[in-house]
Amino acid sequence: MNIEMPRKKLDLPSAIAEGDIRVLLMVLIHMTGDERWLEPPYKPRRDVRLIPDPEAGLPREVQDEIRAAVVKLFANGEPKPVISDPGDELMLKMMRATLGENVTPEYAPLMREEMGFIPRDISWTRPPADDKLAQQHVLIVGAGVCAIALGVALGRLGIPYTIVEKNAELGGTWYVNRYPGCGVDTPNHSYSFSFGARNPWTRYFAQRQELLDYLKKVALEYDIRKRLRLNTELTSARWDESKRRWISTLKTADSEETFESTTLVSAIGQLNDPSPAHFKGDENFKGQTLHSALWSDDIELDGKHVAVIGTGATAMQLVPSIADRVASLTVYQRTAQWARPVAGYSDPISDGAQWLLAHLPFYVKWYRFNMFWRYGDGLLPFLRKDPNWPHPERAVNKGNDRHREELTDFILSELKDRPDLIEKCVPTYPPYGKRILLDNNWFKTLTKPNVELVTDSIDHFTSDGIVASDGKSRPADIIVISTGFKVTEMAARLNITGRDGKDLRQAWANDNPTAYLGLTVPDFPNFFVMLGPNSGPAHGGSVIFQSECQSRYISACLVEMIERDIAAIDVRRDAHDQYIEKVDAEHEQLIWSHPGMTTYYRNSQGRVFSAMPWRFVDYWAMTHDPDFNQYRQTKA
């Protein structure tokens, strides 16, 4: 790769001047092999902020020395790196140095893989003949992040697959959701695939269109589209024991067909089907009512009276984005939400930083590592219940209580001129007991003169607005229902029938979906659920990381089946049940099972069915290499 500068007048020192010191240090290690850069006075100070200080807490003269060393190294082009793969021992030293933390050893092999120093992909022990591969076929339902990750993995192996998508374009949630302010709440460089398709993100937290464009770009690069069938819906699928195949019915606007596949994969995730909310008198409302996930680009907001029902992640993005456009904005809140302030949330990525991410060897890898770590497992210890903690009503442990104080201070500072809002906006449950939200000027928006936060319950709709339990009628031309999704259904809504006529909807009855590793279900051979039960990242992280862990697991299962002439596998009931017992036991120790709190992570019986209780490094290890002893196997 040649060192080329941006089109704007920006020389190499100027670009390096905009770099993150902790990342530049890792570049020096790779390029020179000189480990003195890991020691004082160069060692960065610990910085736990979500977007850390690029100066890494080092004195100016030390920063200058580091930057000068990088400039000198690349002044005459790009030298060959001394270290391409650090190996586990050096990798651990490098991670500890860049973070200023005592990273534990199990993260070294994970991050070597995540950063591309060693391959993540499964490979053939002995590549099968083309005619044998041609007899295999994987049907993937849904064309979002999970389907793209699995499609890339299968494509590399040469295993035939078809993706069916009911919508008119790929992208999953980033195609469907298009409300104003829609964007990611994980940094782009963490919310991105570990493989290929580097992307010139314009900001640290991308908006919806940029995310959709990124997924399209990856799909194009890896030939996903030629295996993609849009406007095609799976209406049913049943396992045929005699054929050892899935017999699926696919429907388009003008046709219906039967499709056979050796494997069936649900890649629709958890948050795909809007949960309708009905209110007394809603049939009388003469204005426009819609769920936020069904937003239309032709909605006229300017000068209108708008009501938003719900204060979750969607509302926290939507409300600040439209407040200045509308005549009035009334927000109906059932439960107050904790929100983390993030300095730099809306900041653009500078030209110099863009260039470093795109061109400086190893820079994007270590920059991405820093973001992965900060949104990774670091929060989980603060979500574990301390049985000796004397104030369980407000926090689950001492660290969680410190976070409560910090977040409360933030809310108080944002609302210092509106004491009437403080009681409405400070939650009474422990921080992170619900989905983690990032402040997008939410609290500041609530103080605007045309914005009202209503915490009284909704009594009924009228022809021109909403009447709350306080008896007051508030006008509305447009009502946006932002009350979430039918999370418990997941793949059960796909009408799937397994071995001996077993129905997935019945297997997951009582709002209680379960799956071994969040992936496989007893009596449903060759069926995998991506982002299934108890695999949703809740303490941080990225669904893209989860999708890559799961796509490796699925592709590894298929490779072993093909190489060993196994026609079908389904997880043993005892293996499944033992795993679920471990999940439930772990969740009993974590915040999401805290009493007196509602969250979509829990079902109607109070069981946590959605969130993953494990560290990301643990789930990566669990799903890295399938244990076929946990499966019933049917020989070909």
XYZ file of C-alpha atoms in Angstrom:
636
model
C 0.000 0.000 0.000
C 1.471 3.304 -1.016
C 1.364 6.233 1.361
C -0.816 8.789 -0.428
C -2.083 11.961 1.161
C -5.660 13.304 1.035
C -6.685 15.645 -1.772
C -6.750 18.588 0.631
C -3.404 20.161 1.421
C -2.402 17.925 4.295
C 1.160 16.701 4.693
C 2.163 13.535 6.545
C 3.049 15.312 9.828
C -0.328 17.072 9.785
C -2.153 13.776 9.361
C -0.101 12.115 12.102
C -0.829 15.105 14.355
C -4.503 14.149 14.296
C -3.825 10.542 15.271
C -4.566 8.839 18.569
C -1.287 8.447 20.460
C -2.186 5.031 21.901
C -2.891 3.743 18.386
C 0.259 5.298 16.890
C 2.294 3.492 19.542
C 0.908 0.152 18.386
C 1.789 1.059 14.782
C 5.377 1.633 15.918
C 5.485 -1.792 17.598
C 4.323 -3.551 14.436
C 6.626 -1.628 12.125
C 9.799 -1.657 14.251
C 9.416 -4.536 16.697
C 10.860 -2.227 19.373
C 8.987 -2.948 22.622
C 10.380 0.106 24.405
C 7.301 1.919 23.040
C 5.232 -0.151 25.485
C 7.080 1.184 28.524
C 7.229 4.530 30.351
C 7.468 7.347 29.446
C 5.424 6.321 26.400
C 2.829 4.177 28.149
C -0.653 5.768 27.837
C -2.657 6.597 30.919
C -5.882 4.738 31.539
C -8.878 6.539 30.068
C -12.281 4.898 30.544
C -14.250 7.408 28.470
C -16.158 5.952 25.547
C -14.283 8.245 23.159
C -10.894 8.704 24.855
C -8.535 11.666 24.739
C -6.298 11.126 21.674
C -3.349 12.580 23.591
C -3.517 9.559 25.940
C -2.634 11.647 28.986
C 0.999 12.003 27.946
C 3.139 15.171 28.151
C 3.420 17.190 24.960
C 7.127 16.419 24.503
C 6.456 12.664 24.701
C 3.599 12.962 22.215
C 5.867 14.900 19.873
C 8.525 12.192 20.090
C 5.996 9.466 19.247
C 4.513 11.388 16.336
C 7.960 12.265 14.994
C 8.963 8.588 15.094
C 5.907 7.626 13.021
C 6.535 10.444 10.512
C 10.175 9.392 10.126
C 9.161 5.774 9.643
C 6.848 6.569 6.722
C 8.603 9.622 5.282
C 9.953 7.676 2.305
C 7.056 5.300 1.725
C 5.865 2.218 3.562
C 8.433 -0.128 5.096
C 7.716 -3.786 5.681
C 6.368 -4.487 9.175
C 8.605 -6.395 11.555
C 5.608 -7.919 13.361
C 2.443 -8.870 11.472
C 0.951 -11.172 14.106
C 2.093 -10.366 17.652
C 1.191 -13.789 19.039
C -0.663 -14.161 22.328
C 2.120 -13.018 24.679
C 3.033 -9.796 22.890
C -0.604 -9.154 22.000
C -1.451 -9.156 25.688
C 1.364 -6.698 26.451
C 0.212 -4.418 23.633
C -3.426 -4.456 24.750
C -2.455 -3.746 28.340
C -0.217 -0.884 27.278
C -2.661 0.848 24.952
C -5.496 0.629 27.502
C -3.545 1.085 30.715
C -5.494 -1.888 32.071
C -4.630 -5.398 33.244
C -6.297 -7.215 30.349
C -6.687 -10.925 31.098
C -4.967 -13.487 28.841
C -8.104 -15.017 27.274
C -8.657 -11.830 25.266
C -5.410 -12.208 23.315
C -6.537 -14.961 20.885
C -9.955 -13.315 20.493
C -8.488 -9.947 19.553
C -5.824 -11.439 17.277
C -8.714 -12.980 15.377
C -10.969 -9.927 15.566
C -8.153 -7.705 14.249
C -7.302 -10.065 11.413
C -3.861 -11.137 12.605
C -5.038 -14.752 12.426
C -7.984 -16.063 10.376
C -11.445 -16.318 11.921
C -12.885 -18.413 9.121
C -13.292 -22.139 9.345
C -11.603 -24.050 6.530
C -11.929 -27.460 4.943
C -9.773 -30.318 6.191
C -10.213 -31.833 2.747
C -12.203 -29.759 0.235
C -15.248 -31.706 -1.001
C -15.955 -32.368 -4.639
C -18.057 -29.819 -6.478
C -20.916 -32.263 -6.984
C -21.035 -32.976 -3.245
C -21.149 -29.258 -2.438
C -23.870 -28.761 -5.026
C -26.116 -31.126 -3.056
C -25.974 -28.737 -0.101
C -28.026 -25.580 0.153
C -28.596 -23.093 2.947
C -31.745 -20.975 3.010
C -31.246 -17.778 5.013
C -34.312 -15.750 5.990
C -33.703 -12.015 6.326
C -31.052 -9.846 4.690
C -29.610 -7.803 7.523
C -26.284 -7.889 9.336
C -26.518 -11.589 10.269
C -27.322 -12.772 6.757
C -24.419 -10.771 5.326
C -21.974 -12.223 7.862
C -23.140 -15.775 7.172
C -23.256 -15.218 3.417
C -19.615 -14.129 3.442
C -18.601 -17.187 5.479
C -20.511 -19.622 3.245
C -19.272 -17.937 0.085
C -15.664 -18.435 1.118
C -16.353 -22.145 1.649
C -18.227 -22.519 -1.614
C -21.375 -23.729 0.154
C -24.445 -22.733 -1.893
C -26.929 -20.429 -0.182
C -29.948 -18.262 -0.903
C -31.072 -15.254 1.128
C -34.758 -14.306 1.018
C -35.864 -10.874 2.168
C -39.467 -9.730 2.411
C -38.510 -6.076 1.909
C -37.402 -4.359 -1.283
C -33.770 -3.985 -0.186
C -31.200 -5.587 2.080
C -30.119 -3.950 5.324
C -32.552 -5.278 7.903
C -33.141 -2.718 10.620
C -31.185 -0.069 8.717
C -33.480 -0.427 5.728
C -36.715 -0.570 7.709
C -36.051 2.160 10.258
C -35.833 5.600 8.697
C -37.215 7.949 11.310
C -35.365 11.274 11.758
C -32.237 10.878 13.851
C -32.050 7.119 13.304
C -28.510 5.912 13.844
C -26.237 3.517 15.652
C -25.500 3.756 19.375
C -22.235 1.819 19.059
C -19.188 3.487 17.442
C -18.940 2.679 13.728
C -15.494 1.159 14.040
C -16.898 -1.336 16.513
C -20.218 -1.668 14.679
C -18.546 -2.994 11.546
C -17.388 -6.327 10.184
C -13.891 -7.526 11.038
C -13.321 -8.522 7.416
C -12.717 -6.275 4.399
C -14.758 -3.338 3.189
C -13.053 -0.589 5.170
C -15.410 2.300 5.301
C -14.679 6.057 5.347
C -17.160 6.835 8.121
C -17.984 10.532 8.291
C -18.611 10.529 12.064
C -18.022 8.301 15.071
C -21.693 7.323 15.426
C -23.158 6.986 11.939
C -26.660 7.815 10.866
C -28.980 5.308 9.244
C -28.252 6.052 5.574
C -24.508 5.721 6.040
C -24.982 2.392 7.801
C -27.242 1.119 5.042
C -24.728 2.212 2.410
C -22.013 0.337 4.303
C -24.013 -2.905 4.318
C -24.714 -2.512 0.598
C -21.005 -2.003 0.013
C -20.082 -5.189 1.890
C -22.781 -7.151 0.054
C -21.427 -5.920 -3.277
C -17.826 -6.734 -2.409
C -18.685 -10.307 -1.401
C -21.194 -11.075 -4.175
C -24.100 -11.368 -1.768
C -26.606 -9.870 -4.209
C -26.421 -12.686 -6.732
C -27.760 -15.012 -4.013
C -30.338 -12.533 -2.698
C -34.040 -12.649 -3.500
C -35.847 -9.459 -2.498
C -39.598 -8.999 -2.040
C -39.717 -12.674 -1.125
C -41.285 -13.908 2.100
C -40.949 -17.250 3.833
C -44.511 -18.219 4.761
C -43.738 -21.691 6.161
C -40.982 -24.265 6.518
C -41.192 -27.911 7.591
C -38.548 -30.568 8.129
C -38.958 -33.613 5.886
C -37.384 -36.543 7.717
C -37.393 -38.811 4.682
C -35.572 -36.281 2.513
C -33.616 -34.810 5.432
C -34.347 -31.414 4.036
C -36.314 -28.311 4.824
C -39.325 -27.788 2.577
C -40.113 -24.071 2.568
C -42.831 -22.019 0.935
C -41.669 -18.748 -0.546
C -44.130 -16.070 -1.573
C -43.761 -13.017 -3.789
C -46.367 -10.507 -4.900
C -47.501 -12.711 -7.780
C -46.256 -16.247 -7.120
C -45.650 -18.963 -4.557
C -43.079 -21.743 -4.753
C -41.638 -24.665 -2.830
C -37.946 -24.410 -1.967
C -35.815 -27.270 -0.634
C -32.669 -26.764 1.424
C -30.444 -28.909 3.624
C -30.183 -26.110 6.197
C -32.523 -23.337 7.336
C -31.281 -20.203 9.097
C -33.378 -17.474 10.672
C -31.435 -14.224 10.346
C -34.312 -11.938 11.284
C -32.918 -11.217 14.750
C -34.997 -10.023 17.694
C -36.117 -6.490 16.855
C -37.898 -6.975 13.556
C -41.666 -6.979 14.093
C -43.178 -3.726 15.481
C -45.284 -4.184 18.571
C -48.610 -2.424 18.034
C -50.011 -0.335 20.844
C -53.748 0.296 21.059
C -55.421 3.023 23.086
C -59.004 3.731 23.946
C -60.565 5.866 21.252
C -57.657 5.560 18.806
C -60.171 4.944 16.010
C -61.498 8.467 16.573
C -58.200 10.216 15.898
C -58.379 12.125 12.598
C -54.677 12.787 12.239
C -51.835 10.456 11.261
C -50.765 7.571 13.501
C -47.748 5.352 12.852
C -45.208 3.130 14.575
C -41.703 4.594 14.487
C -40.427 1.494 12.646
C -42.921 2.194 9.846
C -41.817 5.762 9.211
C -42.522 7.166 5.773
C -40.320 9.684 4.017
C -43.347 11.746 2.992
C -44.422 12.649 6.531
C -44.801 16.426 6.884
C -43.516 17.496 10.279
C -42.903 21.206 9.870
C -45.261 23.309 11.935
C -47.267 20.315 13.145
C -48.324 19.239 16.631
C -46.578 15.915 17.213
C -47.014 13.359 19.993
C -44.419 10.650 20.661
C -45.477 7.707 22.844
C -42.491 6.017 24.461
C -39.057 7.125 25.650
C -36.755 4.275 24.622
C -33.812 4.248 22.237
C -35.859 5.301 19.195
C -37.543 8.220 20.934
C -34.215 9.389 22.321
C -32.974 9.778 18.737
C -36.218 10.972 17.174
C -37.330 13.664 19.628
C -34.184 15.850 19.541
C -34.096 15.531 15.747
C -37.568 16.983 15.166
C -38.116 19.338 18.126
C -37.041 22.466 16.264
C -39.222 21.684 13.256
C -42.582 21.174 14.913
C -45.065 23.591 16.497
C -45.304 21.438 19.608
C -43.913 18.120 20.711
C -45.536 16.109 23.481
C -43.622 13.098 24.792
C -45.564 10.470 26.762
C -43.306 8.587 29.165
C -44.098 5.461 31.128
C -40.652 5.007 32.684
C -37.708 7.383 32.973
C -34.519 6.271 31.211
C -30.879 6.435 32.190
C -28.719 7.848 29.391
C -24.942 8.014 29.166
C -23.397 11.264 27.963
C -20.821 10.711 25.220
C -18.502 13.554 24.303
C -18.009 13.475 20.543
C -21.269 11.645 19.803
C -22.055 13.865 16.796
C -18.509 14.883 15.907
C -17.224 14.368 12.364
C -14.045 12.392 11.763
C -11.355 14.810 10.607
C -9.533 14.547 7.270
C -6.293 13.518 8.942
C -7.957 10.860 11.058
C -9.800 9.602 7.972
C -6.533 9.191 6.144
C -4.853 7.381 9.026
C -7.764 4.949 9.312
C -7.688 4.260 5.587
C -3.956 4.120 4.890
C -1.601 3.927 7.874
C -0.718 0.239 8.403
C -2.295 -1.314 11.519
C -3.924 1.976 12.552
C -7.534 0.994 11.838
C -7.011 -2.377 13.534
C -5.904 -0.855 16.833
C -8.344 2.023 16.633
C -11.120 -0.522 16.182
C -9.744 -2.542 19.121
C -9.951 0.504 21.380
C -13.598 1.052 20.457
C -14.381 -2.656 20.779
C -12.924 -2.707 24.274
C -14.639 0.448 25.502
C -18.024 -0.857 24.386
C -17.218 -4.423 25.368
C -16.988 -6.365 28.606
C -15.821 -3.562 30.884
C -19.318 -2.707 32.106
C -20.410 -6.262 32.966
C -18.780 -6.457 36.445
C -20.795 -3.379 37.444
C -24.001 -5.238 36.543
C -23.447 -8.142 38.932
C -25.520 -8.225 42.107
C -23.618 -7.897 45.365
C -25.641 -9.794 48.008
C -24.023 -7.681 50.739
C -24.798 -4.345 49.093
C -27.130 -2.480 51.495
C -29.083 -0.470 48.886
C -30.426 -2.935 46.281
C -33.385 -0.642 45.586
C -31.149 1.902 43.840
C -28.143 -0.111 42.598
C -26.831 -3.676 42.475
C -23.339 -2.982 43.822
C -21.022 -0.172 44.889
C -19.699 0.487 41.381
C -23.203 0.516 39.938
C -24.160 3.039 42.630
C -21.249 5.257 41.630
C -22.515 5.165 38.059
C -25.975 6.071 39.378
C -24.517 9.127 41.095
C -22.593 10.182 37.979
C -25.597 9.768 35.706
C -27.864 11.554 38.170
C -25.425 14.465 38.361
C -25.478 14.626 34.578
C -29.278 14.784 34.486
C -29.321 17.463 37.196
C -26.800 19.565 35.291
C -28.809 19.268 32.077
C -32.060 20.218 33.840
C -30.692 22.799 36.276
C -33.083 25.445 34.947
C -36.092 23.110 34.945
C -36.528 21.604 38.407
C -40.047 20.532 37.419
C -38.495 17.972 35.056
C -36.032 16.439 37.488
C -38.459 14.129 39.275
C -39.833 12.998 35.921
C -36.405 12.284 34.448
C -34.346 10.650 37.216
C -35.040 6.891 37.154
C -35.635 4.969 40.360
C -34.175 1.653 39.161
C -30.447 0.759 38.959
C -28.475 2.134 35.987
C -28.253 -0.247 33.011
C -31.222 -2.276 34.248
C -32.823 -1.475 30.905
C -31.161 -1.056 27.525
C -28.176 1.297 27.683
C -29.039 4.602 25.987
C -26.747 7.380 24.819
C -27.740 10.983 25.399
C -28.475 12.728 22.117
C -29.313 16.087 23.707
C -32.419 14.349 25.067
C -32.576 16.212 28.364
C -31.753 19.577 26.779
C -34.523 18.995 24.245
C -37.052 18.428 27.016
C -36.382 21.966 28.253
C -37.379 23.588 24.944
C -40.484 25.795 25.215
C -42.430 23.788 22.615
C -41.673 20.394 24.220
C -43.678 18.820 27.060
C -42.894 15.602 28.901
C -46.053 13.910 30.164
C -45.702 11.158 32.753
C -49.429 10.732 33.400
C -50.758 7.632 31.669
C -52.699 7.957 28.434
C -56.441 7.750 29.044
C -57.810 8.003 25.509
C -57.410 9.496 22.055
C -59.728 12.186 20.745
C -60.270 13.315 17.185
C -57.504 15.897 17.496
C -55.194 14.727 20.251
C -54.597 12.733 23.418
C -56.153 12.998 26.876
C -53.952 11.788 29.737
C -55.050 10.690 33.195
C -54.560 14.254 34.418
C -57.661 15.118 32.351
C -55.819 17.523 30.079
C -56.286 17.271 26.303
C -53.135 17.911 24.301
C -53.339 18.524 20.542
C -51.723 16.247 17.957
C -51.663 16.179 14.169
C -49.269 13.216 14.144
C -48.925 10.481 16.772
C -45.734 8.416 16.672
C -45.950 5.145 18.606
C -42.460 4.207 19.738
C -43.200 1.224 21.945
C -40.779 -1.354 20.631
C -41.072 -4.750 18.990
C -42.535 -8.224 19.494
C -39.264 -9.420 20.955
C -40.402 -12.806 22.267
C -41.514 -14.107 18.857
C -38.170 -14.054 17.050
C -38.123 -16.922 14.538
C -41.383 -18.384 15.892
C -43.361 -16.044 13.659
C -41.889 -17.753 10.578
C -44.232 -20.758 10.849
C -41.540 -23.407 11.259
C -42.295 -27.102 11.880
C -39.510 -29.434 12.948
C -39.183 -33.175 13.499
C -42.396 -35.123 14.260
C -44.554 -32.091 13.504
C -43.169 -30.001 16.352
C -44.088 -26.339 15.927
C -41.535 -23.680 16.897
C -44.265 -21.353 18.116
C -45.416 -24.055 20.537
C -41.843 -24.876 21.550
C -41.399 -21.226 22.433
C -44.836 -20.773 24.004
C -45.512 -18.497 26.974
C -43.109 -15.842 25.685
C -40.184 -18.134 26.436
C -37.871 -18.721 23.472
C -34.800 -20.824 24.314
C -31.902 -22.133 22.236
C -28.586 -23.826 22.895
C -25.918 -21.121 22.571
C -28.768 -18.937 21.328
C -28.471 -20.872 18.060
C -30.053 -24.345 17.962
C -33.316 -25.901 19.178
C -34.065 -29.570 19.996
C -36.154 -31.382 17.361
C -35.355 -28.790 14.688
C -32.577 -30.423 12.653
C -30.199 -28.300 10.596
C -31.947 -25.162 11.860
C -30.044 -22.198 13.266
C -31.327 -18.977 14.822
C -28.984 -15.998 14.549
C -29.232 -13.411 17.333
C -31.632 -15.833 18.946
C -32.605 -16.213 22.615
C -30.054 -14.993 25.162
C -27.535 -13.933 22.524
C -28.476 -10.262 22.291
C -25.659 -7.970 23.454
C -26.948 -5.994 26.447
C -23.903 -4.805 28.396
C -22.255 -3.247 25.349
C -20.731 -4.638 22.212
C -22.174 -4.989 18.773
C -24.623 -7.284 17.018
C -22.062 -7.469 14.218
C -19.588 -9.176 16.560
C -22.323 -11.590 17.620
C -23.205 -12.261 13.985
C -19.597 -13.161 13.168
C -19.324 -15.519 16.161
C -22.521 -17.233 15.092
C -21.679 -17.367 11.388
C -18.410 -19.129 12.238
C -20.296 -21.628 14.410
C -22.876 -22.360 11.713
C -20.305 -22.683 8.934
C -18.131 -24.900 11.162
C -21.122 -27.172 11.773
C -21.758 -27.430 8.047
C -18.113 -28.179 7.267
C -18.023 -31.000 9.806
C -21.333 -32.412 8.565
C -20.192 -32.406 4.949
C -16.760 -33.873 5.713
C -18.205 -36.614 7.943
C -21.246 -37.402 5.765
C -23.734 -36.330 8.425
C -27.138 -35.548 6.954
C -28.675 -33.846 9.981
C -27.907 -32.610 13.471
C -30.164 -31.288 16.207
C -29.113 -30.367 19.703
C -29.825 -32.956 22.401
C -32.578 -32.003 24.808
C -30.353 -32.543 27.851
C -27.578 -30.383 26.382
C -30.089 -27.644 25.610
C -31.677 -27.805 29.067
C -28.334 -27.781 30.880
C -27.266 -24.728 28.900
C -30.511 -22.886 29.698
C -30.034 -23.704 33.393
C -26.585 -22.080 33.228
C -28.019 -19.029 31.448
C -30.765 -18.611 34.046
C -28.373 -19.110 36.947
C -26.051 -16.477 35.547
C -28.886 -14.034 34.971
C -30.008 -14.443 38.576
C -26.720 -12.776 39.468
C -27.121 -9.914 36.981
C -29.032 -6.669 36.899
C -31.655 -7.611 34.284
C -33.381 -9.921 36.774
C -33.565 -7.120 39.360
C -37.089 -6.975 40.831
C -39.481 -4.076 40.406
C -38.357 -3.177 36.898
C -39.809 -3.816 33.452
C -37.554 -4.399 30.469
C -38.045 -6.065 27.107
C -35.184 -8.380 28.044
C -37.618 -10.256 30.339
C -40.746 -12.195 29.432
C -44.154 -12.120 31.102
C -42.966 -14.643 33.723
C -39.937 -12.513 34.599
C -37.340 -14.719 32.906
C -34.541 -12.937 31.036
C -34.805 -14.464 27.557
C -33.230 -11.873 25.281
C -29.989 -10.588 26.793
C -26.743 -12.550 26.841
C -25.318 -13.076 30.345
C -21.788 -13.918 29.180
C -18.747 -11.798 28.460
C -18.119 -11.400 24.742
C -14.866 -13.316 25.089
C -16.783 -16.196 26.695
C -19.419 -16.304 23.955
C -16.686 -16.178 21.318
C -15.047 -19.220 22.955
C -18.380 -21.059 23.308
C -19.216 -20.636 19.628
C -15.759 -20.982 18.118
C -15.654 -24.754 17.624
C -18.863 -26.827 17.743
C -19.003 -29.816 20.073
C -20.885 -32.463 18.105
C -21.281 -34.529 21.269
C -24.039 -32.078 22.153
C -26.000 -33.060 19.021
C -28.003 -35.995 17.750
C -26.444 -36.959 14.441
C -28.128 -38.607 11.473
C -25.744 -40.199 8.989
C -26.219 -39.569 5.272
